[in-house]
GROMACS .gro file of C-alpha atoms in nm:
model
  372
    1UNK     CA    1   3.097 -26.172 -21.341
    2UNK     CA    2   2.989 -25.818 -21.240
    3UNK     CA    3   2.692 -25.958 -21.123
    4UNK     CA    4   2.832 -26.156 -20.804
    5UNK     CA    5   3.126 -25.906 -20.720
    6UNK     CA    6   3.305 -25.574 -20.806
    7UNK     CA    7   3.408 -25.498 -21.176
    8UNK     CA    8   3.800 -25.499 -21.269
    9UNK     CA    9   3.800 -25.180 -21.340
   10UNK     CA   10   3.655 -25.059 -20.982
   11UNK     CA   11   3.911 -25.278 -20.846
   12UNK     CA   12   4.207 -25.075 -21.065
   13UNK     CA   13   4.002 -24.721 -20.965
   14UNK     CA   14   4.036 -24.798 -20.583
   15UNK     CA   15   4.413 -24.859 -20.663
   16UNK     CA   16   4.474 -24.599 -20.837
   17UNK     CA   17   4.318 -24.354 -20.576
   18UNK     CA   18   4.488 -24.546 -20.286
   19UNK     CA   19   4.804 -24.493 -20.500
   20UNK     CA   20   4.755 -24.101 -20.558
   21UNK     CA   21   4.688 -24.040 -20.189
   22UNK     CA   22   5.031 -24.232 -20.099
   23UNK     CA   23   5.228 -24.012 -20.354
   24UNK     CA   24   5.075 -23.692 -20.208
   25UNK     CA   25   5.138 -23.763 -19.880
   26UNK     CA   26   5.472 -23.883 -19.956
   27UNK     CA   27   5.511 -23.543 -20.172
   28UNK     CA   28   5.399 -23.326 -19.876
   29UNK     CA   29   5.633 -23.550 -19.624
   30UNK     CA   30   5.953 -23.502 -19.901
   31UNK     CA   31   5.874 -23.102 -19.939
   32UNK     CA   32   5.904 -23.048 -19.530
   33UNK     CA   33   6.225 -23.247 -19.551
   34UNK     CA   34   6.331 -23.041 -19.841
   35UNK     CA   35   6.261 -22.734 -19.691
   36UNK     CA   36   6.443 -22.852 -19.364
   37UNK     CA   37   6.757 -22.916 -19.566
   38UNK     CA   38   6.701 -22.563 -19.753
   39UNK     CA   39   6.703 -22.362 -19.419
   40UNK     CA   40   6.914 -22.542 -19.201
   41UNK     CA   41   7.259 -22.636 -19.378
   42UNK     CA   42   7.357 -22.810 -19.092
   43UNK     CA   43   7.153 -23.125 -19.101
   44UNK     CA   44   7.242 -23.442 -19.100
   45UNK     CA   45   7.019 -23.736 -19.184
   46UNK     CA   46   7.020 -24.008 -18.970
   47UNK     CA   47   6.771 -24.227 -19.119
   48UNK     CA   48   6.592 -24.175 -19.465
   49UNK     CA   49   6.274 -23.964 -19.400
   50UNK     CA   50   6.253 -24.032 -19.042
   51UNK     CA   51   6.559 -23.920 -18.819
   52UNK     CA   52   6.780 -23.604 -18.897
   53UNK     CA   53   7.000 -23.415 -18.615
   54UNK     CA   54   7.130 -23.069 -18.613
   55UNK     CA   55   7.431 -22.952 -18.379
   56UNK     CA   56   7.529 -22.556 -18.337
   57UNK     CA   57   7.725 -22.417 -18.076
   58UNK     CA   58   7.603 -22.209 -17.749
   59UNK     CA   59   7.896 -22.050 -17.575
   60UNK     CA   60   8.118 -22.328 -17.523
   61UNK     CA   61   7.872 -22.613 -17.547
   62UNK     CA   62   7.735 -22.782 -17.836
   63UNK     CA   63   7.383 -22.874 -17.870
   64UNK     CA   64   7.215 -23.163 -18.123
   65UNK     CA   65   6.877 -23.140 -18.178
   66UNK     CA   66   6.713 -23.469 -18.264
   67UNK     CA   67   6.426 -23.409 -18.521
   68UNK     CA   68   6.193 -23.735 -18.523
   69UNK     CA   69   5.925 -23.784 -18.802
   70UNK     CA   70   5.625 -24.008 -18.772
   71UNK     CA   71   5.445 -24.178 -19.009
   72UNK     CA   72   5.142 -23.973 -19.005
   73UNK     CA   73   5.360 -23.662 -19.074
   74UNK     CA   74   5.331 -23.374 -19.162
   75UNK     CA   75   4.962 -23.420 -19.018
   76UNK     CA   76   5.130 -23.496 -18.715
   77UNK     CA   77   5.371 -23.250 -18.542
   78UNK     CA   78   5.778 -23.291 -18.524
   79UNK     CA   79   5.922 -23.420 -18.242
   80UNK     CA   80   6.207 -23.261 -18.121
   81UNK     CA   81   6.484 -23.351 -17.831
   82UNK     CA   82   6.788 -23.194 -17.754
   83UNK     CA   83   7.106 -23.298 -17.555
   84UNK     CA   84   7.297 -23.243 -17.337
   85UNK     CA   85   7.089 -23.176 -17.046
   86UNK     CA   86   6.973 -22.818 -16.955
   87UNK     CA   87   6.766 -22.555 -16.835
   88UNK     CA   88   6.527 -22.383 -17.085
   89UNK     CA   89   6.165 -22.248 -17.074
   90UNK     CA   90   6.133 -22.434 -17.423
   91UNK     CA   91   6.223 -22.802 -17.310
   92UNK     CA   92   6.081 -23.009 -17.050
   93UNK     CA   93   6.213 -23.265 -16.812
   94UNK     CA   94   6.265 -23.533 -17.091
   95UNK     CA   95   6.456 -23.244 -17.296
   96UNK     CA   96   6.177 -23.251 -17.537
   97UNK     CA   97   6.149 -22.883 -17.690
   98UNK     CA   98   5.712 -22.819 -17.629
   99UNK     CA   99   5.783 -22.450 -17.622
  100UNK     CA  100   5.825 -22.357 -17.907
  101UNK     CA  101   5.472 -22.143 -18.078
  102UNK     CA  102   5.536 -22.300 -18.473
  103UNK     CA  103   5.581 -22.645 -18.358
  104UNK     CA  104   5.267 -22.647 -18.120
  105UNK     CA  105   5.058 -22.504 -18.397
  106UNK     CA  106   5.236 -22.721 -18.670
  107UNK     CA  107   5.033 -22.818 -19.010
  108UNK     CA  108   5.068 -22.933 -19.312
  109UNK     CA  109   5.119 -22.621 -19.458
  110UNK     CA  110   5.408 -22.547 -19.218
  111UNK     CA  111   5.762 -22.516 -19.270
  112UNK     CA  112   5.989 -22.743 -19.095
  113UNK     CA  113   6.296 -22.562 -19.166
  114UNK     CA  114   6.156 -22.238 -19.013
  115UNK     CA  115   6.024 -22.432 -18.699
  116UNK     CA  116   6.419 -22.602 -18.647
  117UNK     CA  117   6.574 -22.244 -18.777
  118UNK     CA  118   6.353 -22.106 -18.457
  119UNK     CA  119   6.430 -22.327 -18.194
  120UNK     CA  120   6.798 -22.288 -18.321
  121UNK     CA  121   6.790 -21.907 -18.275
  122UNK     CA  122   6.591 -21.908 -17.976
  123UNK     CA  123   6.903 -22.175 -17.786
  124UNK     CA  124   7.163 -21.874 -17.945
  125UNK     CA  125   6.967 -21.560 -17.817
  126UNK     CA  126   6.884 -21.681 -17.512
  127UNK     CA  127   7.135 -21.933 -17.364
  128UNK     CA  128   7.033 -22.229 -17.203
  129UNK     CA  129   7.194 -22.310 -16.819
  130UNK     CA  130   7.351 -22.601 -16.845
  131UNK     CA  131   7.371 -22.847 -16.564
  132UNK     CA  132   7.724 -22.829 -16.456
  133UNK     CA  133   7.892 -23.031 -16.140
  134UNK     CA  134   7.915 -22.874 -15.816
  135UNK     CA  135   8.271 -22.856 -15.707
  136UNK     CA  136   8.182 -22.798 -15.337
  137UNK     CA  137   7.973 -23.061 -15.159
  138UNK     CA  138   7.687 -22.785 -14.970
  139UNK     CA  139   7.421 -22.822 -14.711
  140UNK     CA  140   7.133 -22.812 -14.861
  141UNK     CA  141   6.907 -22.692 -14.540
  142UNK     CA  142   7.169 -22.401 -14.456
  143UNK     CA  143   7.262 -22.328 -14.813
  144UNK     CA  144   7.020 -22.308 -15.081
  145UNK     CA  145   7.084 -22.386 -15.443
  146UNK     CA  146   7.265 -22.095 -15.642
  147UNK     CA  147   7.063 -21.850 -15.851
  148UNK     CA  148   7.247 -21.981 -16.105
  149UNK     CA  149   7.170 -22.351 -16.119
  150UNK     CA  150   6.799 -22.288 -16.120
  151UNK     CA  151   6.591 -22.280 -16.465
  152UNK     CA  152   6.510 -22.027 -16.666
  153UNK     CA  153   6.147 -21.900 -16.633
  154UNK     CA  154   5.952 -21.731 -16.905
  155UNK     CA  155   5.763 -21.435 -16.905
  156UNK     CA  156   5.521 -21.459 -17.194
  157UNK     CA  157   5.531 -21.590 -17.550
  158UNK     CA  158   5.830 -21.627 -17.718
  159UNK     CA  159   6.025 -21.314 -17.530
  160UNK     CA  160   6.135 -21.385 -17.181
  161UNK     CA  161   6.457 -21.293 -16.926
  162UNK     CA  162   6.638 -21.486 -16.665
  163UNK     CA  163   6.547 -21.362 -16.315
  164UNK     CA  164   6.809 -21.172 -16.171
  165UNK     CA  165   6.764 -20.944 -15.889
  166UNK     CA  166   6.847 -20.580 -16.091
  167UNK     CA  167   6.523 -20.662 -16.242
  168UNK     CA  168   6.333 -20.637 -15.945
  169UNK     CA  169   6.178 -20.273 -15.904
  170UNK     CA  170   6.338 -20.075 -15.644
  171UNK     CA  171   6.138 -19.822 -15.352
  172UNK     CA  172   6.136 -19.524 -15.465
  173UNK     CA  173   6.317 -19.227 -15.298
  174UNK     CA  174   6.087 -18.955 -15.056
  175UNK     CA  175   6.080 -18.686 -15.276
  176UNK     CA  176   6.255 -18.446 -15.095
  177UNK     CA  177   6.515 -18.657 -14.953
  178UNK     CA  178   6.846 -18.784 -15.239
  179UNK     CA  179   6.826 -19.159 -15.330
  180UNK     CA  180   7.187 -19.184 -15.277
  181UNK     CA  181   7.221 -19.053 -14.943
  182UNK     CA  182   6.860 -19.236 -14.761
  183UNK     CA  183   6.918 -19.453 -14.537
  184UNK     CA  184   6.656 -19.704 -14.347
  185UNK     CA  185   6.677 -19.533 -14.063
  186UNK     CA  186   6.624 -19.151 -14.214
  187UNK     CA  187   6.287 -19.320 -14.343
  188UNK     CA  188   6.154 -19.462 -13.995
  189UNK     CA  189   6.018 -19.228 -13.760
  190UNK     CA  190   6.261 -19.053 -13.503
  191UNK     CA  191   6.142 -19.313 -13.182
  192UNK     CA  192   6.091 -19.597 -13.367
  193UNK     CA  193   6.391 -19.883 -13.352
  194UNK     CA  194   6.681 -19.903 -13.571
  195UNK     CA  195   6.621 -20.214 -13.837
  196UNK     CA  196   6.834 -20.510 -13.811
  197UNK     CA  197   7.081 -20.618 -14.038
  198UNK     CA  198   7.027 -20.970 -14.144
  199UNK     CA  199   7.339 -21.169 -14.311
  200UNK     CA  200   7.267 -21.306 -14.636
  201UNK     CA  201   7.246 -21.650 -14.736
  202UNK     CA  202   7.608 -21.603 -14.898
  203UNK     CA  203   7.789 -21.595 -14.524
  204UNK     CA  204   7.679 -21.952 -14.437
  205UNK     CA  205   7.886 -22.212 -14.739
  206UNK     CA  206   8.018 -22.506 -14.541
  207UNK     CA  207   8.279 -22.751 -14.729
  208UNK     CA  208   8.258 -23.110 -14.582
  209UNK     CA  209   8.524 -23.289 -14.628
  210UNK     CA  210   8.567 -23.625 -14.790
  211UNK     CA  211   8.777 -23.768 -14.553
  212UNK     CA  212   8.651 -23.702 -14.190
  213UNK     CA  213   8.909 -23.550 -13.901
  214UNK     CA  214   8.948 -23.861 -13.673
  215UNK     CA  215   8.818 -24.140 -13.853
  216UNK     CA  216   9.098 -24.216 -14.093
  217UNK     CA  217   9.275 -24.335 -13.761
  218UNK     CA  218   9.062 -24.578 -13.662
  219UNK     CA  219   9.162 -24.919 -13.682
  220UNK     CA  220   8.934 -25.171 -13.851
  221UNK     CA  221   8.825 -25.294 -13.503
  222UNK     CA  222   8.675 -24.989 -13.406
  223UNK     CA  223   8.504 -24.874 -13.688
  224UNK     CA  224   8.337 -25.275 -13.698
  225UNK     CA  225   8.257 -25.207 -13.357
  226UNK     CA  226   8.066 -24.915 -13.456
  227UNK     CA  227   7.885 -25.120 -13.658
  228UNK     CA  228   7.784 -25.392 -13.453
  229UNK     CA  229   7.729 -25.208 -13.164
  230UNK     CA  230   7.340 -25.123 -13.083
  231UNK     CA  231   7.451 -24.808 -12.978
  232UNK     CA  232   7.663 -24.698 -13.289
  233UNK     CA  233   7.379 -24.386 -13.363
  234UNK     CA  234   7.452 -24.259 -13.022
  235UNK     CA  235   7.836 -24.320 -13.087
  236UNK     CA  236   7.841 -24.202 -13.438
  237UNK     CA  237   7.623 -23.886 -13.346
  238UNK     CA  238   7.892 -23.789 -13.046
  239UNK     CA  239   8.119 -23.851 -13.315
  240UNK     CA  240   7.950 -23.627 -13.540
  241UNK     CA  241   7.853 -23.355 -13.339
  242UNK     CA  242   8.251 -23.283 -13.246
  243UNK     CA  243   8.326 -23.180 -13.623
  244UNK     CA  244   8.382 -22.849 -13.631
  245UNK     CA  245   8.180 -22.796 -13.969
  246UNK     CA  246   7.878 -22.909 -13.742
  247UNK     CA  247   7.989 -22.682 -13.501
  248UNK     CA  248   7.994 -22.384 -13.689
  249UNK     CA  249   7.611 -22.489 -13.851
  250UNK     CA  250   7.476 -22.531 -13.497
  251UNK     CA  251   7.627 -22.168 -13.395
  252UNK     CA  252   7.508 -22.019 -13.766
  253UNK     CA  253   7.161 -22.147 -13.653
  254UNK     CA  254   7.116 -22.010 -13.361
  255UNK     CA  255   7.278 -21.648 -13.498
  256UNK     CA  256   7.043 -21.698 -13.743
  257UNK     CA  257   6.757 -21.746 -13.508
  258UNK     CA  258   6.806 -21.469 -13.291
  259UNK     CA  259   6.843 -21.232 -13.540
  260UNK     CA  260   6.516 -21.322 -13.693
  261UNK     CA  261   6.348 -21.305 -13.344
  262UNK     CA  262   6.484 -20.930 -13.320
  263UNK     CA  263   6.350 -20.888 -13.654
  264UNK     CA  264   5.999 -21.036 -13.542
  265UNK     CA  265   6.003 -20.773 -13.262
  266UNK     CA  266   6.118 -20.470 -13.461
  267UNK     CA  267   5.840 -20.570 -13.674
  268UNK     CA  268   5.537 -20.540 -13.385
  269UNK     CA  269   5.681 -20.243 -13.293
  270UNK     CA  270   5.614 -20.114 -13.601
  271UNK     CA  271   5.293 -20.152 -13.597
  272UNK     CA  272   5.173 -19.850 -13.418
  273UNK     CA  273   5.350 -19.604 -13.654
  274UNK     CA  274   5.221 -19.802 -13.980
  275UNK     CA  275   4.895 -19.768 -13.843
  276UNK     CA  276   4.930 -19.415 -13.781
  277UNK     CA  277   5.060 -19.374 -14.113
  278UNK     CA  278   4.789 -19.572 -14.293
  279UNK     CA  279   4.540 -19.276 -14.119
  280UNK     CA  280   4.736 -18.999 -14.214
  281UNK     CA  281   4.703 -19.146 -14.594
  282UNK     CA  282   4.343 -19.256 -14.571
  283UNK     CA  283   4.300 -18.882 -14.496
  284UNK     CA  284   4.550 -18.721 -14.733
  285UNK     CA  285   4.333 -18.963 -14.988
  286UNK     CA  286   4.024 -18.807 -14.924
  287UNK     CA  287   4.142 -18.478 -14.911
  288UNK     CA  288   4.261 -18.509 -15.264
  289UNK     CA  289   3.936 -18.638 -15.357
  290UNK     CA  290   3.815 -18.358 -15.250
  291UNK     CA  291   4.080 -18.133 -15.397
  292UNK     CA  292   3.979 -18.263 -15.753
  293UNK     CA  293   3.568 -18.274 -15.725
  294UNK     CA  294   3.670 -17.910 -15.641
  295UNK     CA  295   3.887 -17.847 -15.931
  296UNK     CA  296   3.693 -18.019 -16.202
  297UNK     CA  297   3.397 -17.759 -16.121
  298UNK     CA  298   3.636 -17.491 -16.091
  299UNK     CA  299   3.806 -17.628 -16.447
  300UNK     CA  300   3.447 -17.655 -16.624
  301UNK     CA  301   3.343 -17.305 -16.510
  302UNK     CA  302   3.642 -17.156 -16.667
  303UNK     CA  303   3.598 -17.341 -16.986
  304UNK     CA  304   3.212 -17.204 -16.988
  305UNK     CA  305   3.409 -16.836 -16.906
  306UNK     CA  306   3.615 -16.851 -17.184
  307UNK     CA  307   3.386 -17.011 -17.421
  308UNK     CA  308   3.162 -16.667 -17.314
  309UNK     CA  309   3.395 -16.434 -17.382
  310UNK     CA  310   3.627 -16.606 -17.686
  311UNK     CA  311   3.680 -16.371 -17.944
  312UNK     CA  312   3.601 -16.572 -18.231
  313UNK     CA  313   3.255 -16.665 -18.070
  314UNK     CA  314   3.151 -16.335 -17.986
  315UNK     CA  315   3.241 -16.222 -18.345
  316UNK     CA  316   3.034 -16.512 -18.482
  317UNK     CA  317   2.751 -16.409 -18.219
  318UNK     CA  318   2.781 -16.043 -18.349
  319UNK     CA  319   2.758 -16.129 -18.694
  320UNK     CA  320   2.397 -16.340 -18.615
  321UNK     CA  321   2.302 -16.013 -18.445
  322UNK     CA  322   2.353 -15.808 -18.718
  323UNK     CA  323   2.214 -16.005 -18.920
  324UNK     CA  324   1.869 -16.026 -18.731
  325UNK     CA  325   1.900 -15.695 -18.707
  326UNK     CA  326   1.869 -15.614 -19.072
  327UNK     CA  327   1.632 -15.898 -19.138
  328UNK     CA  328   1.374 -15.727 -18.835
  329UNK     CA  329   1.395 -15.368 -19.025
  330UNK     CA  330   1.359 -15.553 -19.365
  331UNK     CA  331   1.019 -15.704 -19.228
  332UNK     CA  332   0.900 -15.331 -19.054
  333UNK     CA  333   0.985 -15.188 -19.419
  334UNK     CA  334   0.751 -15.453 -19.589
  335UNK     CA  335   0.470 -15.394 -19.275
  336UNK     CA  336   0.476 -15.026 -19.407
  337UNK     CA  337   0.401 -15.084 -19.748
  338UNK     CA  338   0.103 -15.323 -19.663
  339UNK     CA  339   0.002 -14.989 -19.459
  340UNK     CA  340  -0.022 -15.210 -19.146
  341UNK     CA  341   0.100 -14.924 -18.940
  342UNK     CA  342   0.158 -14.523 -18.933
  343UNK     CA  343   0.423 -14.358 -19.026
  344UNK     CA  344   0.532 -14.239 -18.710
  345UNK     CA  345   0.543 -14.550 -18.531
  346UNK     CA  346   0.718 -14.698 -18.858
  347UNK     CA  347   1.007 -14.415 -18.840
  348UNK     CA  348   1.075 -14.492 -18.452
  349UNK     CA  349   1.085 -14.851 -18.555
  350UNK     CA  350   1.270 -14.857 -18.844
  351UNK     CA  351   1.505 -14.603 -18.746
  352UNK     CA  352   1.628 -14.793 -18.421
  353UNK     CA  353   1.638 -15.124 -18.627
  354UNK     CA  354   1.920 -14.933 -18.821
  355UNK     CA  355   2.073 -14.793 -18.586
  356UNK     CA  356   2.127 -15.128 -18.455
  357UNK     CA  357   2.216 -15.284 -18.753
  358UNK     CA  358   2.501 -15.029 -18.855
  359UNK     CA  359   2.657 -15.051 -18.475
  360UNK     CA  360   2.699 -15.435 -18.512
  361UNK     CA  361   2.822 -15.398 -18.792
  362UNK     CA  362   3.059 -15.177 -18.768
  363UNK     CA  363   3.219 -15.357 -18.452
  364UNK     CA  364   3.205 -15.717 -18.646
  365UNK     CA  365   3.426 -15.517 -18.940
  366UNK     CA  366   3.648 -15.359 -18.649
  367UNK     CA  367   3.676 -15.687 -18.472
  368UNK     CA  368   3.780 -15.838 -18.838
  369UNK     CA  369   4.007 -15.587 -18.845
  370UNK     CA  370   4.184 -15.691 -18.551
  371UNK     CA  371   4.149 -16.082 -18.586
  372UNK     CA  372   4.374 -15.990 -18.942
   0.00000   0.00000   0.00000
């Protein structure tokens, strides 16, 4: 019935190719695992061809990696999550590791045990920060979060360092003053003001307490008459504004603020000397441009000088001297036998083409002498 529809064997060709492309995508999926297994010893499979998770130690944590397979891979990229929760340029917010370079540019031809054996070594070289509790209850407004509890960032590719604040570059010292011994104030100009010292965010930490002073004395009455009453805020905010950890905020503020309005100030009255200091160097800057236009002519005419009066080009100049010399007397000598002119004007000639020819070339063979 080939007439009205598709021959057997077309059906059993279509089969068999459907059936070829299954096994070599299954092949392909079952090498990546294989090669997973080869590389990382460590792995544990979760479920068959899909799910397999790898734990290593960092410090004194312990971090699984959670290696996900989909059905379209290895056409399709790994997925890869990690726990616990942390801090690493590699993983984003839903701990999913996008980071790393092998498993954003992940094909077929990959290897999945070098991409997990990477992201493994990159967690050991470069520790994550963990997200650990805070013991002390802070103010977030007065005290900012720790250097410590912040993420990584990365610099660039697969290399980067934690900030820290030894990596920042440090002013250089004057040059005729000792880095050790400067001081602000030996930098400033003799009239200007003395710079202000401004504490550091590490002299304002503030423990609340869980219980508060006062309130663990109150009898049931009050405290339901604090909230009933429609002028609990203003109660609870007298109440609040005796503790002495408010207290101490309030009179860390306003430190805080005057010192930053004498800094302000210092600051305008600055101004004049930077300005007079930004002339002096617009001035010193064109002066050395000037300086150097001078010195490059200066430096070129000296090159020309010595290119004159270099010893191995004057001996090559000598030697093409002495060699136009004898070439000139060689063509008087032939201008004499074609009896072009006289033999007295020939003689002159010919004898001062000689003459020449035997000086040069007696100080090329003395300079040779010398160069040897």
């Amino acid at each position: 019935m080939w007439l009205f529809g598709r021959s057997s064997n077309s059906e059993s060709d279509d089969s068999s190719n459907k059936l070829s492309e299954v096994t070599h995508a299954q092949r392909q999926r079952n090498k990546q695992i294989s090669w997973l297994k080869e590389q990382v010893s460590s792995v544990i499979e979760v479920e068959r061809d899909r799910r397999y998770t790898v734990s290593f130690p960092v410090n004194e944590y312990t971090i699984t990696l959670n290696i996900n397979l989909s059905d379209r891979f290895p056409l399709d990229s790994p997925k890869v999550t990690a726990s616990p929760y942390f801090f690493h340029p590699w993983v984003d917010e839903q701990m999913v590791v996008v980071g790393s370079p092998l498993i954003k540019h992940f094909n077929p031809h990959s290897n999945l045990g070098r991409v997990i054996k990477q992201v493994i070594d990159e967690f050991i070289e470069h520790p994550p920060q963990f997200d650990q509790p805070v013991a002390m209850t802070t103010l977030p407004q007065i005290y900012p979060t720790p250097m410590s509890q912040l993420p990584y960032t990365s610099t660039s590719g697969l290399a980067y360092t934690p900030f820290s604040y030894s990596s920042v570059p440090q002013p250089l010292p004057h040059e005729y003053t000792n880095a050790s011994n400067t001081s602000p104030t030996q930098i400033l100009p003799p009239s200007s003001p003395s710079p202000i010292a401004i504490s550091s965010s590490d002299d304002y930490k503030y423990a609340v307490p869980d219980v508060l002073p006062g309130l663990s004395e109150k009898s049931d009455e009050s405290l339901e008459k604090y909230l009933n009453d429609e002028d609990s805020v203003v109660l609870v905010d007298r109440f609040i504004s005796r503790l002495e950890v408010i207290k101490k905020v309030q009179e860390d503020m306003e430190h805080m603020f005057q010192q930053h309005e004498k800094q302000a100030k210092l600051n305008v009255e600055m101004e004049p000397h930077l300005q007079v200091k930004w002339s002096r160097l617009q001035e010193k800057h064109l002066e050395l441009q000037s300086c150097k236009e001078t010195y490059d002519k200066l430096y070129q005419q000296q090159i020309q000088i010595m290119e004159r009066y270099d010893r191995r080009n004057a001996f090559i100049k000598l030697k093409t001297l002495t060699q136009e010399a004898d070439t000139e007397s060689d063509i008087t000598a032939e201008t004499f036998l074609d009896q072009k002119i006289d033999i007295t004007k020939f003689l002159q000639k010919f004898l001062h083409e000689r003459k020449l020819y035997h000086l040069r070339a007696s100080k090329s063979e003395l300079m040779k002498y010398h160069r040897t």
